[in-house]
Structures are given as C-alpha cells and as structure tokens.
Coordinates of C-alpha atoms in Angstrom, one line a residue:
M1 CA 16.4 2.0 -24.5
T2 CA 12.7 1.6 -25.6
S3 CA 11.8 3.7 -28.5
T4 CA 8.7 6.4 -28.2
L5 CA 7.5 5.6 -31.4
P6 CA 4.0 5.4 -31.5
P7 CA 2.8 1.7 -32.5
I8 CA 1.6 2.2 -35.9
T9 CA -0.2 -1.1 -36.8
S10 CA 0.8 -1.4 -40.7
A11 CA 3.0 0.0 -43.4
A12 CA -0.1 1.7 -44.7
A13 CA -0.6 3.3 -41.5
D14 CA 3.1 4.5 -41.5
D15 CA 2.8 5.7 -44.9
F16 CA -0.1 7.7 -43.5
V17 CA 1.5 9.2 -40.3
I18 CA 4.7 10.2 -43.0
Q19 CA 2.1 11.9 -45.6
L20 CA 0.4 13.8 -42.6
A21 CA 3.7 14.7 -41.4
Q22 CA 4.8 16.3 -45.0
D23 CA 1.4 17.9 -45.5
R24 CA 1.7 19.9 -42.5
G25 CA 5.6 20.7 -43.2
L26 CA 7.2 18.7 -40.4
L27 CA 8.8 16.5 -42.9
Q28 CA 10.8 17.0 -46.2
S29 CA 11.2 14.6 -48.8
S30 CA 15.0 14.9 -48.3
Q31 CA 14.5 14.1 -44.8
I32 CA 12.3 10.8 -45.6
A33 CA 15.0 9.8 -48.4
A34 CA 17.9 10.2 -46.0
A35 CA 16.1 8.1 -43.1
Q36 CA 15.0 5.2 -45.7
A37 CA 18.4 5.0 -46.9
L38 CA 19.9 5.1 -43.3
A39 CA 17.5 2.5 -42.4
L40 CA 18.5 0.1 -44.7
S41 CA 22.1 0.3 -43.9
R42 CA 21.4 -0.2 -40.2
S43 CA 19.3 -3.3 -41.2
G44 CA 21.4 -6.7 -40.8
A45 CA 21.3 -9.7 -43.2
D46 CA 19.3 -11.5 -40.9
S47 CA 16.7 -8.8 -39.8
P48 CA 14.0 -6.4 -41.2
P49 CA 15.0 -2.8 -42.1
L50 CA 14.0 -0.8 -39.3
R51 CA 10.7 1.3 -39.3
L52 CA 11.2 4.4 -40.8
L53 CA 8.7 6.1 -38.0
Q54 CA 10.9 4.5 -35.6
L55 CA 14.0 6.0 -37.1
L56 CA 12.5 9.3 -37.5
D57 CA 12.1 9.4 -34.0
Q58 CA 15.5 8.1 -32.9
E59 CA 17.2 10.6 -34.8
G60 CA 15.2 13.5 -33.4
I61 CA 13.4 14.3 -36.7
L62 CA 9.8 13.6 -35.8
P63 CA 9.6 12.7 -32.2
A64 CA 7.5 10.6 -30.7
R65 CA 5.1 13.1 -28.9
R66 CA 5.1 15.3 -32.1
V67 CA 3.2 12.3 -33.8
A68 CA 0.9 11.9 -31.2
A69 CA 0.0 15.8 -30.8
M70 CA -0.6 15.5 -34.6
L71 CA -2.5 12.4 -34.5
A72 CA -4.5 14.1 -31.7
E73 CA -5.3 17.1 -33.7
E74 CA -5.9 15.4 -37.1
F75 CA -8.7 13.3 -35.1
G76 CA -10.1 15.9 -33.2
L77 CA -8.8 14.1 -29.8
Q78 CA -7.4 15.6 -26.8
L79 CA -3.5 14.5 -25.5
A80 CA -3.2 12.3 -22.5
P81 CA -2.6 13.7 -19.1
D82 CA 0.5 13.0 -17.6
L83 CA 0.4 9.3 -17.2
V84 CA 3.2 8.9 -15.0
N85 CA 1.6 11.0 -12.3
A86 CA -1.9 9.7 -13.0
R87 CA -4.1 8.0 -10.8
I88 CA -5.8 5.1 -11.8
T89 CA -8.0 3.0 -9.6
A90 CA -7.9 -0.7 -9.2
E91 CA -11.8 -1.0 -10.2
T92 CA -10.9 0.8 -13.7
L93 CA -8.1 -1.5 -14.2
E94 CA -10.2 -4.4 -13.6
L95 CA -12.3 -3.1 -16.8
V96 CA -9.5 -3.9 -19.0
P97 CA -7.5 -7.0 -19.1
R98 CA -3.5 -6.6 -19.3
A99 CA -3.4 -8.8 -21.8
L100 CA -5.5 -6.5 -24.0
A101 CA -3.8 -3.5 -22.9
V102 CA -0.4 -4.8 -23.8
R103 CA -1.5 -6.2 -27.2
H104 CA -3.5 -2.6 -28.5
L105 CA -1.2 -0.6 -26.3
L106 CA -3.9 1.2 -24.3
V107 CA -4.7 2.2 -20.7
P108 CA -7.9 2.9 -19.0
L109 CA -7.6 6.1 -17.3
G110 CA -11.6 6.1 -15.6
R111 CA -15.0 6.9 -16.0
V112 CA -16.3 10.2 -17.4
G113 CA -19.8 9.9 -16.8
N114 CA -21.1 7.1 -18.7
K115 CA -18.1 6.9 -20.7
L116 CA -14.6 5.0 -20.1
R117 CA -11.4 7.1 -20.7
I118 CA -8.9 5.3 -22.5
A119 CA -5.1 6.8 -23.4
V120 CA -4.1 5.0 -26.7
A121 CA -0.8 4.8 -28.8
D122 CA -2.2 4.4 -32.1
P123 CA -5.9 6.2 -32.8
L124 CA -5.7 4.3 -36.4
D125 CA -5.5 0.6 -34.0
T126 CA -9.9 0.4 -34.5
D127 CA -9.6 -3.1 -34.1
G128 CA -8.0 -2.7 -30.4
I129 CA -10.4 -0.1 -29.6
D130 CA -13.6 -1.8 -31.2
A131 CA -12.8 -4.8 -28.9
L132 CA -12.3 -3.1 -25.8
G133 CA -15.7 -1.4 -26.3
Y134 CA -17.3 -4.6 -26.7
I135 CA -15.7 -6.3 -23.4
V136 CA -16.4 -3.0 -20.9
K137 CA -19.9 -2.5 -23.0
M138 CA -19.6 1.2 -22.7
P139 CA -18.9 4.4 -24.9
L140 CA -15.2 4.8 -25.4
E141 CA -13.6 8.3 -24.9
T142 CA -10.0 8.5 -26.5
V143 CA -7.1 10.4 -25.7
V144 CA -3.9 10.0 -27.5
A145 CA -0.3 9.4 -25.7
T146 CA 3.2 8.0 -26.8
R147 CA 4.1 4.3 -26.7
E148 CA 6.5 4.9 -24.1
D149 CA 4.4 6.7 -21.9
I150 CA 1.5 3.9 -22.6
L151 CA 4.3 1.0 -21.7
A152 CA 5.4 2.9 -18.5
A153 CA 1.8 3.6 -17.2
I154 CA 1.1 -0.7 -17.7
D155 CA 4.2 -1.5 -15.8
R156 CA 3.3 1.0 -13.1
F157 CA -0.5 0.2 -13.0
Y158 CA -0.6 -3.6 -13.8
G159 CA 2.9 -4.3 -12.6
K160 CA 5.7 -5.3 -14.7
D161 CA 5.0 -9.0 -13.7
A162 CA 1.8 -8.7 -12.6
H163 CA -0.9 -11.1 -12.6
S164 CA -4.7 -10.2 -13.0
I165 CA -7.3 -12.2 -11.3
D166 CA -8.0 -13.9 -15.1
D167 CA -4.3 -14.6 -15.3
L168 CA -4.2 -16.6 -11.5
L169 CA -7.4 -18.2 -12.2
S170 CA -5.9 -19.8 -15.5
D171 CA -3.2 -20.8 -13.6
L172 CA -5.2 -22.3 -10.9
S173 CA -7.0 -24.2 -14.0
A174 CA -3.6 -25.3 -15.2
T175 CA -2.4 -26.9 -12.4
G176 CA -5.6 -28.7 -11.5
G177 CA -6.3 -26.2 -8.7
S178 CA -8.5 -27.9 -5.9
A179 CA -10.8 -26.3 -3.2
D180 CA -9.3 -28.6 -0.5
P181 CA -6.7 -26.6 1.2
A182 CA -4.6 -30.0 1.6
A183 CA -4.1 -29.9 -2.2
V184 CA -2.9 -26.2 -2.2
L185 CA -1.3 -25.8 1.0
N186 CA 0.5 -29.4 1.8
E187 CA -1.1 -30.3 5.0
P188 CA -0.3 -27.5 7.3
G189 CA -0.4 -29.1 11.0
G190 CA -2.2 -25.9 12.2
A191 CA -1.6 -22.4 13.4
G192 CA 1.9 -21.2 12.7
A193 CA 3.0 -24.3 10.9
E194 CA 5.6 -23.7 8.1
T195 CA 4.5 -24.4 4.5
T196 CA 6.7 -24.8 1.6
A197 CA 5.4 -23.3 -1.6
T198 CA 5.1 -25.5 -4.6
D199 CA 3.8 -25.1 -7.8
A200 CA 0.4 -25.8 -6.6
D201 CA 0.5 -23.3 -3.8
A202 CA 1.8 -20.3 -6.1
P203 CA -1.8 -19.4 -7.7
I204 CA -3.7 -19.4 -4.6
I205 CA -1.0 -17.4 -2.6
K206 CA -0.8 -14.9 -5.6
L207 CA -4.4 -14.5 -5.7
V208 CA -4.6 -13.8 -2.0
H209 CA -1.6 -11.3 -2.1
Q210 CA -3.7 -9.5 -5.0
I211 CA -6.6 -9.2 -3.2
I212 CA -4.8 -7.6 -0.5
L213 CA -2.7 -5.3 -2.5
E214 CA -5.8 -4.2 -4.6
A215 CA -7.5 -3.3 -1.4
I216 CA -4.3 -0.8 -0.2
Q217 CA -4.2 0.6 -3.7
R218 CA -7.7 1.6 -3.4
R219 CA -7.3 3.1 0.3
A220 CA -9.9 0.2 1.6
S221 CA -9.9 0.2 5.6
D222 CA -10.9 -3.4 5.6
I223 CA -11.5 -6.7 3.7
H224 CA -14.5 -8.5 3.8
I225 CA -14.1 -12.0 2.8
E226 CA -17.9 -13.6 2.7
P227 CA -18.7 -17.6 1.9
L228 CA -22.3 -17.3 0.8
E229 CA -24.6 -20.2 -0.4
K230 CA -23.5 -20.2 -4.0
R231 CA -20.6 -17.6 -4.7
F232 CA -17.7 -16.4 -2.4
R233 CA -17.9 -12.7 -2.3
V234 CA -15.1 -10.3 -1.8
R235 CA -15.8 -6.7 -0.6
Y236 CA -13.6 -3.6 0.3
R237 CA -14.5 -0.8 2.4
I238 CA -13.9 2.5 1.0
D239 CA -14.6 5.9 2.5
G240 CA -17.0 3.8 4.7
V241 CA -18.9 2.5 2.0
L242 CA -18.4 -1.3 1.3
I243 CA -17.6 -2.4 -2.6
E244 CA -18.0 -5.5 -4.2
V245 CA -14.8 -6.2 -6.3
E246 CA -14.5 -9.4 -8.8
N247 CA -15.4 -12.6 -6.8
P248 CA -13.2 -15.7 -6.7
P249 CA -15.0 -19.0 -7.9
K250 CA -16.5 -20.5 -4.9
R251 CA -14.4 -24.0 -5.4
L252 CA -11.6 -21.9 -3.9
Q253 CA -13.1 -20.9 -0.9
M254 CA -11.8 -23.1 1.4
A255 CA -7.8 -22.3 0.2
I256 CA -8.1 -19.1 0.2
L257 CA -9.8 -19.0 3.8
S258 CA -7.0 -21.8 4.9
R259 CA -4.3 -19.3 3.3
L260 CA -5.4 -16.2 5.2
K261 CA -6.1 -18.4 8.7
I262 CA -2.0 -19.5 8.0
M263 CA -1.0 -15.6 7.2
A264 CA -2.7 -14.3 10.3
N265 CA -1.0 -17.3 12.7
I266 CA -4.9 -18.9 13.6
S267 CA -5.6 -22.7 13.5
I268 CA -7.1 -23.5 10.0
A269 CA -8.4 -27.1 12.0
E270 CA -10.7 -25.1 14.1
K271 CA -14.0 -23.8 12.4
R272 CA -16.3 -23.5 14.7
I273 CA -15.5 -20.6 17.1
P274 CA -14.5 -17.0 16.4
Q275 CA -10.7 -16.2 16.2
D276 CA -8.3 -13.2 15.6
G277 CA -5.1 -12.9 14.2
R278 CA -2.5 -10.3 12.6
I279 CA -1.1 -10.3 9.5
Q280 CA 2.4 -8.0 9.0
I281 CA 3.2 -7.2 5.1
G282 CA 5.5 -4.5 3.7
V283 CA 4.1 -2.3 0.9
G284 CA 5.9 0.4 -1.1
G285 CA 8.5 0.7 2.3
K286 CA 5.7 0.9 4.3
Q287 CA 5.0 -1.7 7.1
L288 CA 0.9 -2.3 7.2
D289 CA -0.8 -4.5 9.9
L290 CA -4.2 -6.4 9.1
R291 CA -6.1 -7.3 12.1
V292 CA -7.7 -10.8 11.1
S293 CA -11.1 -11.7 12.3
S294 CA -12.7 -14.9 11.5
L295 CA -16.5 -15.7 12.4
P296 CA -18.0 -19.5 11.7
T297 CA -21.2 -18.6 9.3
A298 CA -23.6 -21.3 7.7
H299 CA -21.8 -21.5 4.6
G300 CA -18.2 -21.1 5.9
E301 CA -16.2 -18.9 8.0
S302 CA -16.5 -15.1 7.0
I303 CA -13.0 -13.3 7.5
V304 CA -12.6 -9.5 8.1
M305 CA -9.3 -7.8 7.9
R306 CA -8.9 -4.4 9.0
I307 CA -6.1 -2.4 7.3
L308 CA -3.6 -0.5 9.5
D309 CA -0.7 1.8 8.9
K310 CA 1.8 1.0 11.6
E311 CA 4.4 3.8 10.7
G312 CA 1.7 6.3 12.4
L313 CA -1.2 8.8 12.2
T314 CA -0.1 12.4 12.3
L315 CA -3.4 14.0 11.7
G316 CA -3.8 17.9 12.7
L317 CA -7.2 19.1 13.9
P318 CA -7.8 20.6 10.4
E319 CA -7.4 17.2 8.7
L320 CA -9.9 15.7 11.2
G321 CA -12.7 17.8 10.2
F322 CA -12.8 20.5 12.8
L323 CA -13.5 24.5 11.8
S324 CA -11.5 27.1 13.1
D325 CA -13.8 27.7 16.2
D326 CA -14.1 24.0 17.3
A327 CA -10.5 23.5 16.5
A328 CA -9.8 26.7 19.1
T329 CA -12.2 25.1 21.5
F330 CA -10.9 21.6 21.4
E331 CA -7.2 22.7 21.6
R332 CA -8.0 24.5 25.1
L333 CA -10.1 21.3 26.4
I334 CA -7.0 19.0 25.5
A335 CA -4.8 21.3 27.1
L336 CA -6.1 21.0 30.5
P337 CA -3.9 20.0 33.2
D338 CA -6.4 17.4 34.5
G339 CA -10.2 15.9 34.0
I340 CA -11.5 13.5 31.5
L341 CA -12.5 14.3 27.9
L342 CA -14.6 11.7 26.3
V343 CA -15.1 11.0 22.4
T344 CA -18.4 9.1 21.6
G345 CA -19.7 7.3 18.9
P346 CA -20.6 4.1 17.3
T347 CA -17.8 1.6 15.9
G348 CA -16.1 3.2 12.9
S349 CA -17.0 6.8 13.6
G350 CA -13.3 7.7 13.8
K351 CA -13.1 8.0 17.6
T352 CA -9.4 6.6 17.9
T353 CA -8.2 8.7 15.3
T354 CA -9.4 11.7 17.0
L355 CA -7.5 10.9 20.1
Y356 CA -4.6 10.2 18.3
G357 CA -4.8 13.4 16.5
C358 CA -5.1 14.9 20.0
L359 CA -2.2 13.2 21.2
H360 CA -0.2 14.4 18.6
F361 CA -1.0 18.1 19.0
I362 CA -0.5 17.7 22.7
N363 CA 2.9 15.4 22.7
K364 CA 5.8 17.6 24.0
P365 CA 9.1 16.4 25.4
D366 CA 8.0 17.6 28.7
R367 CA 5.2 15.5 29.0
K368 CA 4.5 11.8 29.8
I369 CA 1.9 10.4 27.7
I370 CA 0.8 6.5 28.2
T371 CA -1.9 4.7 26.2
V372 CA -3.6 1.3 26.6
E373 CA -5.3 0.0 24.0
D374 CA -7.0 -3.3 22.4
P375 CA -5.0 -3.4 20.0
V376 CA -2.6 -0.6 19.6
E377 CA -3.6 0.6 16.1
Y378 CA -1.1 3.3 15.1
Q379 CA 2.5 3.9 16.5
L380 CA 3.2 7.0 17.9
N381 CA 6.5 8.4 18.3
G382 CA 7.2 9.2 21.8
I383 CA 4.4 7.7 23.6
N384 CA 4.2 4.8 25.6
Q385 CA 1.9 2.2 24.0
V386 CA 0.5 -0.7 26.0
P387 CA -1.3 -3.3 24.4
V388 CA -4.3 -5.1 26.2
R389 CA -3.7 -9.1 26.5
H390 CA -6.9 -10.9 27.9
D391 CA -4.9 -14.1 27.4
V392 CA -2.5 -13.1 30.2
G393 CA -4.7 -10.7 32.4
M394 CA -3.5 -7.3 31.0
T395 CA -7.3 -5.9 30.8
F396 CA -7.5 -2.4 30.9
A397 CA -8.2 -2.0 34.5
R398 CA -5.0 -3.7 35.4
A399 CA -3.0 -1.9 32.9
L400 CA -4.2 1.4 34.1
R401 CA -3.7 0.9 37.7
A402 CA 0.3 0.1 36.3
M403 CA 0.3 3.0 34.3
L404 CA -0.6 5.5 36.9
R405 CA 2.6 4.1 38.9
Q406 CA 4.5 5.5 36.0
A407 CA 3.6 8.8 37.1
P408 CA 2.6 9.9 33.7
N409 CA 0.8 13.7 32.8
I410 CA -1.5 12.3 30.2
V411 CA -3.4 8.9 30.0
M412 CA -5.2 7.6 27.0
V413 CA -7.6 4.6 27.5
G414 CA -9.0 2.9 24.4
E415 CA -12.3 2.4 25.7
I416 CA -14.3 2.9 28.7
R417 CA -16.1 -0.6 28.9
D418 CA -17.2 -1.4 32.5
L419 CA -17.2 0.0 36.1
E420 CA -13.9 -1.0 37.3
T421 CA -12.0 0.6 34.3
A422 CA -14.1 3.8 34.4
E423 CA -13.5 4.5 38.3
I424 CA -9.8 3.9 37.8
A425 CA -10.1 6.4 34.9
I426 CA -12.1 9.0 37.1
N427 CA -10.0 8.5 40.2
A428 CA -6.7 9.2 37.9
S429 CA -8.2 12.5 36.5
L430 CA -9.1 13.4 40.0
T431 CA -5.4 13.0 41.4
G432 CA -3.9 15.3 38.7
H433 CA -4.0 13.6 35.1
M434 CA -5.4 14.2 31.9
V435 CA -7.5 11.4 31.0
F436 CA -8.9 10.5 27.2
S437 CA -11.3 7.6 26.3
T438 CA -13.8 6.6 24.3
L439 CA -17.4 5.6 24.8
H440 CA -20.5 4.2 22.7
T441 CA -23.0 6.4 22.8
N442 CA -25.0 8.1 20.3
D443 CA -24.9 11.7 21.5
A444 CA -22.6 13.9 24.0
P445 CA -24.8 14.4 26.6
G446 CA -25.9 10.6 26.5
A447 CA -22.6 9.9 27.7
V448 CA -23.0 11.2 31.2
T449 CA -26.2 9.0 31.7
R450 CA -24.0 5.9 30.4
L451 CA -21.3 6.3 32.7
I452 CA -24.1 6.7 35.5
D453 CA -25.8 3.4 34.2
I454 CA -22.8 1.4 34.5
G455 CA -22.4 2.2 38.0
V456 CA -20.2 5.4 38.4
K457 CA -21.8 7.8 41.3
P458 CA -22.9 11.2 39.9
F459 CA -21.1 13.4 42.0
L460 CA -17.8 11.7 40.4
V461 CA -18.9 12.0 36.7
S462 CA -19.8 16.0 37.7
T463 CA -16.3 16.4 39.0
S464 CA -14.3 14.4 36.9
V465 CA -15.8 14.9 33.3
R466 CA -14.8 18.0 31.4
A467 CA -16.1 17.5 27.9
I468 CA -17.7 15.1 26.1
M469 CA -17.6 15.1 22.1
A470 CA -19.8 13.4 20.1
Q471 CA -18.8 12.4 16.3
R472 CA -19.6 11.1 12.9
L473 CA -17.4 10.8 9.5
V474 CA -19.0 12.1 6.3
R475 CA -17.3 11.4 2.9
K476 CA -15.6 14.3 1.2
I477 CA -16.4 15.7 -2.1
C478 CA -13.5 14.6 -4.5
R479 CA -11.4 17.9 -5.5
H480 CA -10.6 16.7 -8.8
C481 CA -14.2 16.4 -10.0
K482 CA -15.7 19.3 -7.6
K483 CA -18.3 21.4 -9.5
P484 CA -20.9 24.2 -8.0
Y485 CA -24.2 22.9 -7.2
T486 CA -27.4 24.7 -6.2
P487 CA -29.8 22.7 -4.0
D488 CA -33.7 22.8 -3.9
S489 CA -35.7 24.2 -1.3
K490 CA -36.7 20.4 0.2
E491 CA -32.9 19.9 0.4
L492 CA -32.0 23.1 2.0
R493 CA -35.1 22.4 4.6
S494 CA -33.6 19.0 5.6
L495 CA -30.4 20.8 7.2
N496 CA -32.4 24.1 8.1
I497 CA -30.4 26.1 6.2
N498 CA -32.4 29.4 5.6
P499 CA -32.2 31.4 2.6
A500 CA -29.4 34.0 3.9
Q501 CA -27.0 31.1 4.7
A502 CA -27.8 29.5 1.2
A503 CA -27.2 33.0 -0.6
N504 CA -23.6 33.0 1.1
A505 CA -23.1 29.4 0.7
H506 CA -20.4 27.6 -1.7
F507 CA -22.6 24.1 -2.3
A508 CA -20.9 21.4 -4.4
K509 CA -21.2 18.3 -5.5
G510 CA -18.6 15.5 -7.3
E511 CA -19.4 14.5 -10.7
G512 CA -17.2 11.4 -10.8
C513 CA -13.7 10.7 -11.9
A514 CA -11.1 8.2 -12.2
D515 CA -9.7 9.8 -8.8
C516 CA -12.5 9.0 -7.2
N517 CA -13.5 5.9 -8.3
S518 CA -16.8 7.7 -10.3
T519 CA -18.3 8.0 -6.6
G520 CA -18.0 11.9 -6.4
Y521 CA -16.2 11.7 -2.7
R522 CA -12.6 11.0 -1.6
G523 CA -11.5 10.9 1.8
R524 CA -13.7 11.5 5.1
M525 CA -14.0 14.3 7.6
G526 CA -15.6 14.2 11.0
I527 CA -18.8 16.2 11.8
F528 CA -18.7 17.2 15.9
E529 CA -20.7 18.0 18.8
I530 CA -18.9 19.6 21.6
F531 CA -20.5 19.2 25.2
V532 CA -18.3 21.4 27.6
V533 CA -19.2 20.6 31.1
N534 CA -19.3 23.9 33.3
E535 CA -20.5 24.9 36.4
E536 CA -24.2 24.6 35.7
I537 CA -23.8 21.3 33.8
Q538 CA -22.0 19.9 36.8
K539 CA -24.7 20.9 39.1
M540 CA -27.5 19.4 36.8
I541 CA -25.0 16.0 36.3
Y542 CA -24.8 15.7 40.7
E543 CA -28.8 16.0 40.5
N544 CA -28.8 13.2 38.0
A545 CA -30.8 15.2 35.3
G546 CA -31.7 13.0 32.5
T547 CA -30.3 13.4 28.7
T548 CA -32.7 15.6 27.2
R549 CA -32.4 18.1 29.8
L550 CA -28.8 18.3 29.6
R551 CA -29.1 18.4 25.8
E552 CA -31.4 21.1 26.1
R553 CA -29.1 23.0 28.6
G554 CA -26.2 22.6 26.4
R555 CA -28.0 23.8 23.3
A556 CA -28.8 27.1 25.0
L557 CA -25.1 27.7 26.0
G558 CA -24.2 27.3 22.3
M559 CA -23.5 23.6 21.7
R560 CA -24.1 22.6 18.0
T561 CA -25.5 19.3 17.3
M562 CA -23.8 17.2 14.8
R563 CA -25.9 17.8 12.4
E564 CA -25.8 21.7 12.6
D565 CA -22.1 21.3 12.4
G566 CA -22.5 18.9 9.3
A567 CA -24.7 21.7 7.6
R568 CA -21.7 24.3 8.4
K569 CA -19.3 21.8 5.9
V570 CA -22.1 21.5 3.6
T571 CA -22.1 25.1 2.9
S572 CA -18.7 25.5 2.7
G573 CA -18.4 22.8 0.0
S574 CA -16.4 20.3 1.9
T575 CA -19.3 17.7 1.8
T576 CA -23.1 17.1 0.6
I577 CA -26.5 17.5 2.3
E578 CA -27.0 13.9 1.5
E579 CA -24.1 12.5 3.6
V580 CA -25.1 14.7 6.4
V581 CA -28.5 13.9 6.2
S582 CA -27.9 10.1 6.2
I583 CA -25.2 9.9 9.1
T584 CA -27.5 12.3 11.3
V585 CA -30.8 11.0 10.7
G586 CA -31.2 10.6 14.4
D587 CA -30.5 14.2 15.0
S588 CA -33.3 15.9 13.0
S589 CA -34.3 17.8 15.6

C-alpha cells in the first residue's frame, strides 16, 4: 500500500517536521528513538533505511493527515478540500504539465479571482511552487493535502497512463510525425477502410481521442476543428459559448482531419463537397454519439462534431427552466388530446430538448408515441423513434404518412420545413392526434405568419394550432461561486424592473471558480414566450392578421415575452441581466 507520507524533500525538511511535531506535543523523544531503531532493523543490506516520517506514519504515531494539518497551521495555509470528489476543469489542468505535478506532487484546483489555487503535499518545496508560478505567470494560492490524496488526484484527473497534448506532440516529434495522412494512417482506401495501428499512428490517434475526451469532460456540446491560414484551431462550445483550447501544430492538420473522417466513416479522398457522418464512442460506461459535419474551406476542411448522449434525456419541466405558473400552463397544453403545439427559435435554442422533455412528461403505457427526427439525437424509452434517411427517400413527409397508419396517440415531427410536411402534420392534428413540432421563427406569433407563408391555408392554421412557444437559452449562475449582487439603475431599466420588483429580488452573480471554469456560469436554462391560441386569436388568424396584431393581442391576453420571463429569472437569482439582455436583444420593446 502506498504510504500517505507528505513528500518532504530533504532530511533537513524531515527534521523540521519532526521538531515541529515535538514542539506541539505530538511526538515524544522516546517515540522518535524507538522509530529510529525500528527503521534501522527493517532496512536491508542493499536498501537505505526507511525515512523516519514514513515509518511514523505507517505505525500511526504521526499520521500524514495530522502532519498536513500541522504544516497548514504553521504556514498560515488552509487544508485542501476533498480531492477525491473535487471537480477540476480541463482548462485548469492544462495550466500545469503532468510531469511537473508528478515531480513536485501538486495539483491545480482552479482560479480564484486572478490567482491559481493549488494543492501541495509539501509547502516546504519552494522550488516546485516557484517553478509553477513561473510557468502559469499568475499568483498562486496554496493549500495543503497529503501525498496519497495528491497522487490519487493526479491519477484521476491526468489519468494513470494519460498523455498530455505536450506528451503526445513529443511522441510525434520522436516518431517523425508527418502532415501527410498516408504516413500516419497507412494509406486508407476511403470511407470505412480498415486501418492498422502502427507506431506512427499511435500519437495521432491519442491526440484525436484526447481532444474528444477533453471536450466531454468539460461538458462541451460541440467540437469545432478549424483550419486557418497559419494555425489549426480547436474550440469547444460550452454552455453556448465557444472557448478556444490548446491548438495542435498546423503541420498535423491533414493527419488529424483524416483520422476524424475515418472515425466518422466518410471519405478521406473527397475534399471538395460537404460530408456528414457519425462517431460512436463509449466514455465512462456511457455510449455517446458524435454527429460529424465536414465543410471545405479556403485552408482545408472544417469539421464540427455535435456530442449527443445516446442514453437518453429525462429532463422535467423545472429543469428546462419553467417557473411554476408557466409549467402549469405548459402541462395543460401538452396534455390536450389533439392539435399542434409548436416550439420555435433559432438553431441551438433548445427546441428539441424541450420537445423531449414534453414526451418524457406525457409518456405513459396507455399512449403510443412516434417521432420522426433528422437525426434521432436521444433515445427515449417506450417511444418509437424514426430517423429520416434522404438517401433512400425516407423524408419527413413520407415517414409521417407511414406513422399515421401505426395508430399513434402522439406524434412528434422534428421540424416542419415545407408545405407537404406542414399539411400532413395539420391533417394529423385534425384527425385526433396530438402533434409536436418545431419551426424556425424569432418569436411565437411569428410562427403563424411562417406557416401561412409556406402555403398553409389560414383556416387550417387557426383550427389546428393550439399553442406556440418561443424560447432561448441563457446561462445559469454557478451555484458554487454565486454571490449576492446589486445592479445599478441602468441595468434595472434594461429589463424594465421597477423599484418595487427590485426591492424583493435576489440578484446574484458568479465570481468564477474551478467548477465553472472561472466564467461565473454553469449550465443553461430556457426563457419562454407562450402564445396560447384561443377563440379570439383563432378568428384573427382566420382573418390573416399580421404578426404585430397577433403579438399585441397576445400581450393583452397575458402573454409574457421572453425578455419579461428572463427578468423573472434574473430577480429569482437564476441568471444575470447581461445574459437576458444579450439573448433577447430583439425583444426590447
């Protein structure tokens, strides 16, 4: 078993700790003498005597955790939090090379303001701490942990046999890594070709896997691999924001792109047209899908990978961001026996996730639910999910026609893109089915105009549509570094928050910590605009009223705009004014 002895770097340091323990009454002279005799008796002819502190720890006379607490108290430091359950971001780990962490037994925990907090096993190791300060070029805040905890943390976060990108690039240099994919990938014959891993392959394969694994660990939704004129950029989209990470050398561009294309089962020979593929991987016992899109650009092919968790999504309405009153309204709407419920918003606004949440909520054994999606992003238990396949003629419209012959109670159409799909969905709703779908419009009333623009008759829209909900995603304040905050009058005016509302509000901001990657935000939630179609609105749609009139009437009937819903979530301390203002810039009226 590995000893929990803190790594004292010299005999003089050992003496310092032992003397300090004596001064504090933790050690007696007789215990030290007995331990010295025992250390000599246990040492062999060819091995040096055991270090005294190591033996004192093994015998339980002076446990390592007590030594760590004593050193922390002596130097005015804090004890490290529980490193076993700590959450350390990949960006934080990148600041400290693994070799340095192992050599000096230290682990970076995260940024605190403009400082980097590190856990060290030996606060007397000033050489290691100074070396790290020189590398990261920022002040350090030191906390003390035991050797065992530090080693366990290094194994967990860096990996027992993990390679940092620096290590992988060193491997490439040693093997003479080439930008020519043929030199690295053994002349694959095209999409799906079998490849044989050689010594030259290994660093590129490890580097690609490292990029993907790091993105998953950092909760990224997308990985962007972008060839630029003089560099090869890698960015992760985390909570809707693109963050640039360490870029591989430009000379590895073709090798990395070819490796990704082979993993996605698309042709590496074709570089002139866009291609789509999928990568299936297992991480931590979970199966993940990466939806891969390649696009030819001026300096090479840009690849974007959307990370999808195949094991399902079971979010409830509160997790999606619904407050209690909106949740009650939405629950009533999705429980209707027939009609169409549309969710609108731009790409990436969480429409599909909301529909999955609806299906999860109403999924009961006595209901048959069928979905048609392009592609099937998440697998839902008890629901029949049909993927669109344009290559064999399986379009939304054709799949929808076939689905209706399966006698479903509830139908979900991934997106209404054309008149044919819209008409079939409307006819389904008029014949006793509840239909959920999405549409690309900026607000809820605008969906009515959009349906009429693609050719649906106004009387069909008015009789089939039950409600339309527009949504956006805003980042949630990190709960680990959340602090009260008092906005100024200008910020309050930007969301029309009056003094009475402000007096009862719980404004907050995130200070930035290791858990949120020093952004102050972790996770996202929806802000919503629910436009319910009642008899009065039906009459206006039948008369072909414009979006402005529908919106004004909806507001008069109690519809809250997305900005107003966002303001409620600001006053409840869930998000910030800046987030809501930036995402609802077109809703300022």
